[in-house]
Coordinates of C-alpha atoms and ligand atoms in Angstrom, one line a residue:
X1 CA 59.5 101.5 93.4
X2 CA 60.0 105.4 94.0
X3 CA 57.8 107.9 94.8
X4 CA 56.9 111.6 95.5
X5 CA 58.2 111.1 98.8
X6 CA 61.1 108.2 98.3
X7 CA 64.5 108.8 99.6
X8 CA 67.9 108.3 97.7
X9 CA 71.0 108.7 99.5
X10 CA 74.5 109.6 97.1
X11 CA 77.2 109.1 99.2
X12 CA 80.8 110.4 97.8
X13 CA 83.5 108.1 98.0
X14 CA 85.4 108.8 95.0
X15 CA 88.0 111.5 96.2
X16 CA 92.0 110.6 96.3
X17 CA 92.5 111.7 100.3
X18 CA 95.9 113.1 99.8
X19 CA 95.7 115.1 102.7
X20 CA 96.0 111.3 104.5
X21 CA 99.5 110.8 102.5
X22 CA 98.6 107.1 101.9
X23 CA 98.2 104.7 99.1
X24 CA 95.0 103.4 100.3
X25 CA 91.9 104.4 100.0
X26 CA 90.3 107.5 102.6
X27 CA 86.9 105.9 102.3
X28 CA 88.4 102.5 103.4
X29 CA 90.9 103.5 106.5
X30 CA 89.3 101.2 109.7
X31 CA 87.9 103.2 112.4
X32 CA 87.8 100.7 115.6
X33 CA 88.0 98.1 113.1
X34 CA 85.6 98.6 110.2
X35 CA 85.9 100.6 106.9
X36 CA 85.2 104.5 107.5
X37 CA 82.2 104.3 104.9
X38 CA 80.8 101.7 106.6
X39 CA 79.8 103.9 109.3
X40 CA 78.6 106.9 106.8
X41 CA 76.2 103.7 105.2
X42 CA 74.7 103.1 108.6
X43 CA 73.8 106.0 109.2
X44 CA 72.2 106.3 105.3
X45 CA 70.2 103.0 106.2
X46 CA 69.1 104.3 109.4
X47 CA 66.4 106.4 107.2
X48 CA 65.5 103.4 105.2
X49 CA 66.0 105.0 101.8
X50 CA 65.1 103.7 98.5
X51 CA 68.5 103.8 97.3
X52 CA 71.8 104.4 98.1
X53 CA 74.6 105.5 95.5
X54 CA 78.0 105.4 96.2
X55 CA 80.0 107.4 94.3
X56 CA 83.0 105.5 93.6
X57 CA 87.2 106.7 91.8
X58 CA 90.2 106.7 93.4
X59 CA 90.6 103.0 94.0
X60 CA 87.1 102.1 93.4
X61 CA 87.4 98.8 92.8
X62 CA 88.8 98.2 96.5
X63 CA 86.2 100.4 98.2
X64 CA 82.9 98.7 95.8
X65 CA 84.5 95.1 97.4
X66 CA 84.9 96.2 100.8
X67 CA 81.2 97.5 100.8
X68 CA 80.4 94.4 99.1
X69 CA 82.1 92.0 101.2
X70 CA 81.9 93.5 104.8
X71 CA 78.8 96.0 104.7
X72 CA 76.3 94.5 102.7
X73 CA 75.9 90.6 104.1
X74 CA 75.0 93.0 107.4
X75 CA 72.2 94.3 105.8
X76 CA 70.2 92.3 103.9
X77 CA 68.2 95.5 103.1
X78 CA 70.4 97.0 101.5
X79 CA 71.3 94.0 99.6
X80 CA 67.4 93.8 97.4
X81 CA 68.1 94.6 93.9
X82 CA 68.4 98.6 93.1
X83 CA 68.8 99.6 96.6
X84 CA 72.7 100.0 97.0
X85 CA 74.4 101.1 93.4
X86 CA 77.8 102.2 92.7
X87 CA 78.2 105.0 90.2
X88 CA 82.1 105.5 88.9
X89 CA 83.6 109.4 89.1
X90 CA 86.5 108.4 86.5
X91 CA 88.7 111.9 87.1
X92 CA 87.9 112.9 90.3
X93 CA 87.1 117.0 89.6
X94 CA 85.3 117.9 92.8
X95 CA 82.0 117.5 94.8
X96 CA 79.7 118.7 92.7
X97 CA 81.2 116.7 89.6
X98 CA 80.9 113.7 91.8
X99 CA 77.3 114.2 92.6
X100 CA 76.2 114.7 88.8
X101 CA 78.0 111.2 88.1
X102 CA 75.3 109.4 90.3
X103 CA 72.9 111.1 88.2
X104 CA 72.0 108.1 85.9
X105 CA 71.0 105.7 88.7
X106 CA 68.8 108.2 90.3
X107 CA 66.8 108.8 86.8
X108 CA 63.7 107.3 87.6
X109 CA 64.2 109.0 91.3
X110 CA 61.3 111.4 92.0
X111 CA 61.4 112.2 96.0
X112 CA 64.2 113.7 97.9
X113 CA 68.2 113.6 97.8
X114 CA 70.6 113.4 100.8
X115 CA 73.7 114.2 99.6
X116 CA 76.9 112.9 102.3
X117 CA 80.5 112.7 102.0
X118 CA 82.0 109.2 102.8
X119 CA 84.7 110.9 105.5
X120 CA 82.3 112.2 107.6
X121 CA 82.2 108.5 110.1
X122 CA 80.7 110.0 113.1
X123 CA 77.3 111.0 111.8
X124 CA 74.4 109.0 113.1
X125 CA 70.9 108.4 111.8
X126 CA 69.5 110.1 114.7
X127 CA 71.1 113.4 113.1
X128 CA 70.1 112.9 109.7
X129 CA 66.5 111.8 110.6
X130 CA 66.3 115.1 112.8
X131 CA 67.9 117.2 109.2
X132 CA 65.0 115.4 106.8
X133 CA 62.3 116.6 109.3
X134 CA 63.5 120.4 109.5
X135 CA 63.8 120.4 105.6
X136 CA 60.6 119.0 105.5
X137 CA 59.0 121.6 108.2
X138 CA 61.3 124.5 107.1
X139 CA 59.4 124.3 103.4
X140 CA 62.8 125.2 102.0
X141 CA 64.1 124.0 98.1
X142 CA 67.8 123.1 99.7
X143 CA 68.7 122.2 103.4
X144 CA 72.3 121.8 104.5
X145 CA 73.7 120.6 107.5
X146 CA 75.8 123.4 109.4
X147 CA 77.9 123.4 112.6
X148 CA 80.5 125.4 114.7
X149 CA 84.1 123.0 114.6
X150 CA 86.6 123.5 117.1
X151 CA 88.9 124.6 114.9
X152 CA 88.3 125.6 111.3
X153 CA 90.6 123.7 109.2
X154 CA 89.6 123.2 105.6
X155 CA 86.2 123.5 106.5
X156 CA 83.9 126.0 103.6
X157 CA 82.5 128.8 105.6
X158 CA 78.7 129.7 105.5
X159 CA 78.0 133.0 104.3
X160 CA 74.8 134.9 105.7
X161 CA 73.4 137.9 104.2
X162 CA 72.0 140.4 105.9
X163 CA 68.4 138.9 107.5
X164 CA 70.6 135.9 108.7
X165 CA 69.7 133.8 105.6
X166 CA 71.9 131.3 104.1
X167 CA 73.5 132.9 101.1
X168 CA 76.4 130.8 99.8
X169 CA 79.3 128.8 101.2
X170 CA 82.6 130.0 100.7
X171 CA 85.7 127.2 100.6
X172 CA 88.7 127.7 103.0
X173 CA 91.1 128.6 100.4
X174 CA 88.6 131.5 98.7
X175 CA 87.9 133.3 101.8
X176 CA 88.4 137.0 101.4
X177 CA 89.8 138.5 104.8
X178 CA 86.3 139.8 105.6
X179 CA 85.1 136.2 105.6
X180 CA 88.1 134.9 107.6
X181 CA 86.2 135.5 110.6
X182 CA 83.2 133.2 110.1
X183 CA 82.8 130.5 112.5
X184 CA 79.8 128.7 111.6
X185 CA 80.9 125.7 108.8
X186 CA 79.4 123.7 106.0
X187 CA 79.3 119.8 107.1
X188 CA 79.1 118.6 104.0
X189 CA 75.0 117.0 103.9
X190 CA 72.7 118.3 101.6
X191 CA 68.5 117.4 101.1
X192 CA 67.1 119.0 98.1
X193 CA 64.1 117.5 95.2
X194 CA 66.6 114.7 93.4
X195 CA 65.2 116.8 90.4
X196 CA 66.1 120.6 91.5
X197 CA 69.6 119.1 93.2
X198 CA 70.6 118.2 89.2
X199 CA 69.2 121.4 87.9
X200 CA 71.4 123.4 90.4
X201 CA 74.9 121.4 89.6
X202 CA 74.2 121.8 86.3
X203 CA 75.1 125.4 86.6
X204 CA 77.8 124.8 88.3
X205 CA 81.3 126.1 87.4
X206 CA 85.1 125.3 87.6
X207 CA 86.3 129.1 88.9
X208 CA 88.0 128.9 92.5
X209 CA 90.7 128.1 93.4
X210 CA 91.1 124.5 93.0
X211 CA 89.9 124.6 89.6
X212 CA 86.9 121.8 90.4
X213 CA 83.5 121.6 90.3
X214 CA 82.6 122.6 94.3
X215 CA 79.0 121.1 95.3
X216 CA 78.8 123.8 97.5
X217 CA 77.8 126.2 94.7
X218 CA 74.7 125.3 94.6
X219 CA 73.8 127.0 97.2
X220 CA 74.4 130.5 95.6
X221 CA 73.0 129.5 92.4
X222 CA 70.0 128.3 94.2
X223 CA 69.5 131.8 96.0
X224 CA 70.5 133.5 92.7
X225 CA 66.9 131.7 91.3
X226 CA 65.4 133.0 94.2
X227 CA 64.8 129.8 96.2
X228 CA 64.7 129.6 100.0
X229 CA 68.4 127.5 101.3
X230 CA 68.1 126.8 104.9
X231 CA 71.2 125.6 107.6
X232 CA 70.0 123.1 110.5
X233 CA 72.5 123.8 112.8
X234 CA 74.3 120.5 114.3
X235 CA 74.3 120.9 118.3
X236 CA 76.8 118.1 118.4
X237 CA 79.7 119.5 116.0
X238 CA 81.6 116.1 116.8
X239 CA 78.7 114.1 114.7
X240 CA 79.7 116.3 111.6
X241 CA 83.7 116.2 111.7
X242 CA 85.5 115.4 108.7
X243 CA 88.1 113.4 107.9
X244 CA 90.8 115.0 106.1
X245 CA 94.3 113.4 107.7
X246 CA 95.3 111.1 109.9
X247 CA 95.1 113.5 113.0
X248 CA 91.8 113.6 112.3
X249 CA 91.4 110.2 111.8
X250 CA 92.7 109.2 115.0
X251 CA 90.4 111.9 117.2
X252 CA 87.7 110.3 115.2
X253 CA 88.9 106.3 116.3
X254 CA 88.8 107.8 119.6
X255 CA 84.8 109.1 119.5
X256 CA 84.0 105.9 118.4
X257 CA 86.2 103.8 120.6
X258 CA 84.7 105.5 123.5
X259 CA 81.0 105.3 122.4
X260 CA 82.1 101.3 122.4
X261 CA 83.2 101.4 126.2
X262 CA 80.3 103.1 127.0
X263 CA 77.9 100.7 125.4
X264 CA 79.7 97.9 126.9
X265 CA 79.7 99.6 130.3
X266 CA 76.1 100.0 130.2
X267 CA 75.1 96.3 129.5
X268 CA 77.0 94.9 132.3
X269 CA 80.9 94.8 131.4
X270 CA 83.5 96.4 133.8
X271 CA 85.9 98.2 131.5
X272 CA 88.6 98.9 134.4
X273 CA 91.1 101.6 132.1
X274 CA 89.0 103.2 129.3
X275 CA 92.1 104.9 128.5
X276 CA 94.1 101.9 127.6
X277 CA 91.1 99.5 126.4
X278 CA 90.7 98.9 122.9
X279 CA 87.6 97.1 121.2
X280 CA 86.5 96.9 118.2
X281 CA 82.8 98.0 116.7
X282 CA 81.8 94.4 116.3
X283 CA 82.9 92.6 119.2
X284 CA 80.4 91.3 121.9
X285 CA 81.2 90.9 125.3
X286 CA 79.2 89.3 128.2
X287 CA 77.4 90.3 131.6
X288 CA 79.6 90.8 134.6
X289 CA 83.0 90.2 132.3
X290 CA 85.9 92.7 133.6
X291 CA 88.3 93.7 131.2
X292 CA 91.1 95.2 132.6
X293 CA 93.4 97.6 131.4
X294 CA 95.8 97.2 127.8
X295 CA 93.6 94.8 126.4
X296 CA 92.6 94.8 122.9
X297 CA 89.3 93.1 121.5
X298 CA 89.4 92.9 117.8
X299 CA 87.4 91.8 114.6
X300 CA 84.9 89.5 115.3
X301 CA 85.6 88.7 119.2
X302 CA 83.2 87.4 121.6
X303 CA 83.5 87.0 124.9
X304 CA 81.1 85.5 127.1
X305 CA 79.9 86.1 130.4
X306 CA 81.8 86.2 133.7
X307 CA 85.3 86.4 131.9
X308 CA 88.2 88.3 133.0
X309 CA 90.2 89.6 130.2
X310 CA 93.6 91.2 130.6
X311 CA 95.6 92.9 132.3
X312 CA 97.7 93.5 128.8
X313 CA 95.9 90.8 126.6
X314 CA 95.5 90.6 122.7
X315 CA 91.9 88.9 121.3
X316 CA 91.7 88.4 117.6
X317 CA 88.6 87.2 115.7
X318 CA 88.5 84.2 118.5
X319 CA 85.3 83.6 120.9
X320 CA 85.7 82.7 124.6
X321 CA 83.3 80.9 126.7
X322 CA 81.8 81.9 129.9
X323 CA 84.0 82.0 133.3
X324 CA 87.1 82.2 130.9
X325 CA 90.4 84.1 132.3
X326 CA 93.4 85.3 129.6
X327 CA 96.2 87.3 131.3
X328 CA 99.2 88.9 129.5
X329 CA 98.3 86.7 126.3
X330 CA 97.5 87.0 122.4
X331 CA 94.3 84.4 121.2
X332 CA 94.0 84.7 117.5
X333 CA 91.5 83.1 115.3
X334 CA 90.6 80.7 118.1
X335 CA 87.6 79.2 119.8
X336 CA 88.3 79.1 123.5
X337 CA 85.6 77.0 125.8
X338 CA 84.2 77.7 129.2
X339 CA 86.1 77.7 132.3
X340 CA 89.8 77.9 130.7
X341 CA 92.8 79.8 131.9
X342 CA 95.1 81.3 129.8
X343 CA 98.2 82.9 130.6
X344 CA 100.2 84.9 131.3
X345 CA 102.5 85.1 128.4
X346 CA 101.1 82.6 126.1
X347 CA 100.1 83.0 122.8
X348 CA 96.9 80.7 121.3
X349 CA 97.5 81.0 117.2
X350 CA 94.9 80.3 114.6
X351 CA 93.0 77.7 114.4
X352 CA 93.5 76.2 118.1
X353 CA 90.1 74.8 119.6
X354 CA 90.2 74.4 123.8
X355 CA 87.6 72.9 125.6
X356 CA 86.4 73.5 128.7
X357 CA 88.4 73.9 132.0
X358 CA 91.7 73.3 130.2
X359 CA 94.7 75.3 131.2
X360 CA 97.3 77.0 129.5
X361 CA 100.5 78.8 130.3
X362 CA 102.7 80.3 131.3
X363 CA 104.6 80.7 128.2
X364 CA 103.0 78.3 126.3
X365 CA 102.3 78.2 122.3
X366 CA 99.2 76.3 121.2
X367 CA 98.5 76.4 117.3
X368 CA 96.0 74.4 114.7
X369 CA 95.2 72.6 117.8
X370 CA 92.6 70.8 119.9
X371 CA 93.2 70.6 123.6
X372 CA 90.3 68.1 125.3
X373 CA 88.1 69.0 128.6
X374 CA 90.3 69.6 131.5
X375 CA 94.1 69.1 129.5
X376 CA 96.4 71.3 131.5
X377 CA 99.7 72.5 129.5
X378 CA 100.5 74.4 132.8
X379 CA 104.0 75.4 131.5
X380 CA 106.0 76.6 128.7
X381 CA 105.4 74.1 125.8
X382 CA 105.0 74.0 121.4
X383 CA 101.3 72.4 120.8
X384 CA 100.8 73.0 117.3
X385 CA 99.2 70.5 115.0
X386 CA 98.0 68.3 117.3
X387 CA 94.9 66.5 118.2
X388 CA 94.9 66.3 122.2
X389 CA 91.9 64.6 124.1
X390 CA 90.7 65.2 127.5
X391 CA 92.1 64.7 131.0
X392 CA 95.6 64.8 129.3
X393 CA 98.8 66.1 131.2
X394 CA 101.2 68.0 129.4
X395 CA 104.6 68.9 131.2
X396 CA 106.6 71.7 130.8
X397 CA 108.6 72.0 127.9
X398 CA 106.6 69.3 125.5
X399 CA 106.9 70.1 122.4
X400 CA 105.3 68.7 119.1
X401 CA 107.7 68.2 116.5
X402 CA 105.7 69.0 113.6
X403 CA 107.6 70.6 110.7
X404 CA 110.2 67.7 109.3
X405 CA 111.5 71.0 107.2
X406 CA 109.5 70.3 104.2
X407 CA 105.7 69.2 105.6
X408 CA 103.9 69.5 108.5
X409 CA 102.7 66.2 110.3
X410 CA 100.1 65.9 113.2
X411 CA 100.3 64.8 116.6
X412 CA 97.9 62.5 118.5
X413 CA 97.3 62.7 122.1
X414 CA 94.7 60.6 123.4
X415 CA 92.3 61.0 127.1
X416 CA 94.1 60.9 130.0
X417 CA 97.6 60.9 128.8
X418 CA 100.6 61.6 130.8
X419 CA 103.6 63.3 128.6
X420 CA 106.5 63.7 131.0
X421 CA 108.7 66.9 131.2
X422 CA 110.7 68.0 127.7
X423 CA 109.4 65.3 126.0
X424 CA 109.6 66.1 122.1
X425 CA 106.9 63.9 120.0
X426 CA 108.2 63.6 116.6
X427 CA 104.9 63.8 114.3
X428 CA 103.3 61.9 113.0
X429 CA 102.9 60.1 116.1
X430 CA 100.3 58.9 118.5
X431 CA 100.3 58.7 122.1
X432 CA 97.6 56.4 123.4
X433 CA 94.9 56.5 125.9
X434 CA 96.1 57.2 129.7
X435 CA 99.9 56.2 128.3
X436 CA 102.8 57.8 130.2
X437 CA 105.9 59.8 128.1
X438 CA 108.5 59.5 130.5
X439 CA 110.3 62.7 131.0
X440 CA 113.1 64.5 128.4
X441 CA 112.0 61.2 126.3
X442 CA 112.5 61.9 122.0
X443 CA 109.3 59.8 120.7
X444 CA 109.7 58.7 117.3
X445 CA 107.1 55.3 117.2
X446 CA 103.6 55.5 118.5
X447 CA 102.6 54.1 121.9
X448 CA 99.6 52.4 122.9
X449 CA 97.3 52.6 125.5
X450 CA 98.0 52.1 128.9
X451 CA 101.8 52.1 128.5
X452 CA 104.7 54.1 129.5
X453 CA 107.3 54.7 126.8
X454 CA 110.8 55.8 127.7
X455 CA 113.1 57.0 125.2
X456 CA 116.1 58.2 126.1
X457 CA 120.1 57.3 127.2
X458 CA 120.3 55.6 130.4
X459 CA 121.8 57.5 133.0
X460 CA 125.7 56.7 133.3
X461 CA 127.4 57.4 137.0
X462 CA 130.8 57.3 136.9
X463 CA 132.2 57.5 140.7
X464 CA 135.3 58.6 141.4
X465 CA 135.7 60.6 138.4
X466 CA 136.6 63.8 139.7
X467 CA 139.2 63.0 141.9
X468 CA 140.8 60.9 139.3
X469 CA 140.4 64.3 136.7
X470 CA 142.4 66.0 139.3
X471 CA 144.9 63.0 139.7
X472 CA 146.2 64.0 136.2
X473 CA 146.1 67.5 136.8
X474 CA 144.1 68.4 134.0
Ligands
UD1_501 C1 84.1 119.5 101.7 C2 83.3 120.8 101.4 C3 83.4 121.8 102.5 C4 82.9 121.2 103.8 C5 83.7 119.8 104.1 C6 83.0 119.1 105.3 C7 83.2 121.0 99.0 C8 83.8 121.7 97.8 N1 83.7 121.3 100.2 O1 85.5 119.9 101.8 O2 82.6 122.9 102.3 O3 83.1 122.0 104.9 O4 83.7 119.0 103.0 O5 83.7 118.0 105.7 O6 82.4 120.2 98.8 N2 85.0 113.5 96.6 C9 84.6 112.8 95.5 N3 85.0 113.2 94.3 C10 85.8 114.4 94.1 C11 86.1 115.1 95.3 C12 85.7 114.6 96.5 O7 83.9 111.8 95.6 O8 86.1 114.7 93.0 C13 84.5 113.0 97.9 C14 85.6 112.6 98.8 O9 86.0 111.2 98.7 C15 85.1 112.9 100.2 C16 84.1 114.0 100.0 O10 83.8 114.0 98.6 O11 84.5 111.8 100.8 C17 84.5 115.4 100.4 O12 85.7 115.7 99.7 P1 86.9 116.5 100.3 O13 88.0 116.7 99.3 O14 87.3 115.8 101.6 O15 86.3 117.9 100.7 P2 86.7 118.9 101.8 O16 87.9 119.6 101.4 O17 86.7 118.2 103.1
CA502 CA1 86.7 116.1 103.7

């Protein structure tokens, strides 16, 4: 239910970002792994508003899944019926025309508006909460949310009139050369009475020069009524940034990249090279874990405690247990126990499961497979497709023969095998319990427990040879 003093949020998402020269989506580009709207939505739920509308155009159906499907099943508030909405901006002809297309689901809105724009990833709840209270102390009819950027870019301009109030904003590309020289800049987050913010964009016009319908007009046209417009001033112009291109894009990856390191930092993690260490918003890592430097943590990673990660390691949606070292290696989509060594140079594909205190590497290639408690593949090898117990031995240069060219076929290993050197294992095949694959054997038939199968040529000496070679001078 809404009342007097609800909150809705209309979030813009609807514009085509040419300025990022892409065929994707602006809304959707991943910052540190996660959609850039996704931040601007935390933020939103951060003041537990009543309703959220995104304002969805340029390839709205991608950006109302992503929310859907990545956002949403985070935040089960969000998720109660009425509180997030989508409202479609069909032609995309500017700010203001986007804001008036959300004006439908906010009908039976009666409180206050925050208007934000969808590339704006760095702004935090803390921020907004501090905006709502200094429109609500300031008594104004329209807040905005101002701030001095480093540099200028496309940013609108706030104009002041002559007691220092807020008169109108002025976009880069109408500035007249007297208002070149303003510094202070428009972020883009507007509170206002859902009811007046409709009023005002109702008056608003298509004459600059874009030709679109700026949401930034309002503020004139709200002076022009005679209503008080008041800036708060953002200390920390960072939080307010836009993103426009892909420059900007990356300085904003790097705010947020750092905050990460920090946050790990602070609950217990060593990060040895911020510079050259790369996590991702949603991955968790453990007390007194070091990750040292060109290592990459991505998706939905978690490490646990007491792990040493890197030097130059690649971690993909996989979890690793407590006490766990990975050197010079990629894990993806893998659960990795405690206690296991990885590395270097080995590469764990999806679906591989290792248990604890197994070892694997160097070079070695493990894929779709389970390696038992305390199996060592110490050197290179190709485990994919099998099912390896415990206690199992694996000598350098097995490999499973899985892929007859048409199908793939499993491997069975069971506890405490021995599989000899170079040994290939033509699946599907099963090697039984503490059996012993003597080395550079090709195994075609399963062997049982307790046995040693030997498959090879036997081993031909032929003395003399050489010196009869020679004999006949060849
Ligand atoms: C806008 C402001 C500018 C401000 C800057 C802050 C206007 C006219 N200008 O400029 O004063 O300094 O943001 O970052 O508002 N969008 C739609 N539908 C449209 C057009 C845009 O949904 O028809 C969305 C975009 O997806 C984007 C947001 O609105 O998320 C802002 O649009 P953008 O074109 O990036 O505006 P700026 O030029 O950055
Ligand atoms: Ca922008």
């Amino acid at each position: 239910m809404t009342s007097d003093n609800s909150l809705s949020v209309v979030i813009l998402a609807a514009g085509e970002g040419t300025r990022m020269k892409s065929k994707a989506a602006k809304v959707l580009f991943p910052i540190c792994g996660r959609p850039m709207v996704d931040y601007v939505l935390d933020a939103a739920m951060g003041l537990e508003p009543d309703r959220i509308v995104v304002v969805v155009g340029h390839k709205g159906e991608e950006v109302i899944e992503s929310i859907r499907n990545t956002w949403l099943p985070r935040n089960p508030r969000a998720a109660e019926p009425g509180v997030l909405e989508f409202a479609w901006q069909r032609e995309q002809k500017g700010t203001g025309h986007a804001v008036l297309c959300a004006k439908e689901s906010l009908q039976a809105s009666r409180g206050l508006v925050l208007v934000l724009y969808g590339d704006t990833p760095l702004i935090t709840a803390d921020l907004l909460r501090a905006f709502r209270d200094f429109h609500v102390k300031s008594e104004t009819s329209l807040s905005l949310i101002s701030f001095t950027p480093e540099d200028m870019g496309a940013y609108g301009r706030v104009v002041r009139d002559e007691r220092g109030g807020v008169e109108r904003i002025v976009e880069a590309r109408d500035l007249t050369p007297a208002e070149a020289g303003i510094r202070e800049a428009n972020a883009g987050i507007y509170l206002a009475e859902t009811k007046l913010m409709f009023d005002l964009l109702a008056e608003v016009g298509c004459d600059n020069a874009k030709g679109e319908y700026y949401l930034t007009d309002i503020i004139h046209i709200a002076r022009k009524r005679g209503l008080e417009v008041a800036a708060y001033v953002a200390g920390d112009a960072q939080a307010v940034q836009g993103v426009n291109d892909r420059y900007a894009l990356s300085l904003a990856e790097e705010t947020v990249r750092k905050a990460i390191l920090r946050r790990l930092c602070l609950d217990g993690v060593t990060v040895r090279d911020p510079s050259s260490t790369y996590v991702d918003f949603d991955v968790e890592v453990g007390l007194d874990t070091v990750i040292e430097p060109q290592t990459y943590l991505r998706g939905a990673t978690r490490i646990g405690a007491g792990c040493v990660i890197g030097p130059g390691t690649e971690i993909i949606n996989s979890t690793v247990g407590d006490g766990s070292r990975v050197w010079f290696s990629v894990v993806e989509e893998s659960h990795i126990g405690k206690n296991v060594q990885i590395g270097p140079y080995s590469h764990i594909r999806p679906n591989a499961t290792l248990e604890e205190g197994v070892l694997v590497g160097n070079f070695a290639e493990v894929k779709n497979t389970v390696l038992g408690r305390g199996t060592k593949a110490h050197h290179h090898c190709y485990l994919g497709d099998a099912t390896i117990g415990a206690g199992v031995n694996i000598g350098a240069g097995t490999v499973t023969v899985n892929y007859d060219g048409v199908r793939k076929h499993r491997t069975v290993i069971e506890d405490g095998a021995f599989i000899g050197c170079n040994a290939n294992l033509i699946a599907p095949v099963t090697i039984g319990k503490e059996a012993y694959i003597a080395a550079g054997s090709t195994i075609t038939d399963d062997v049982p427990p307790l046995s040693l199968a030997i498959a090879r040529e036997r081993q031909v000496v032929k003395e003399g040879w050489v010196a009869q070679r020679r004999q006949k001078g060849r």
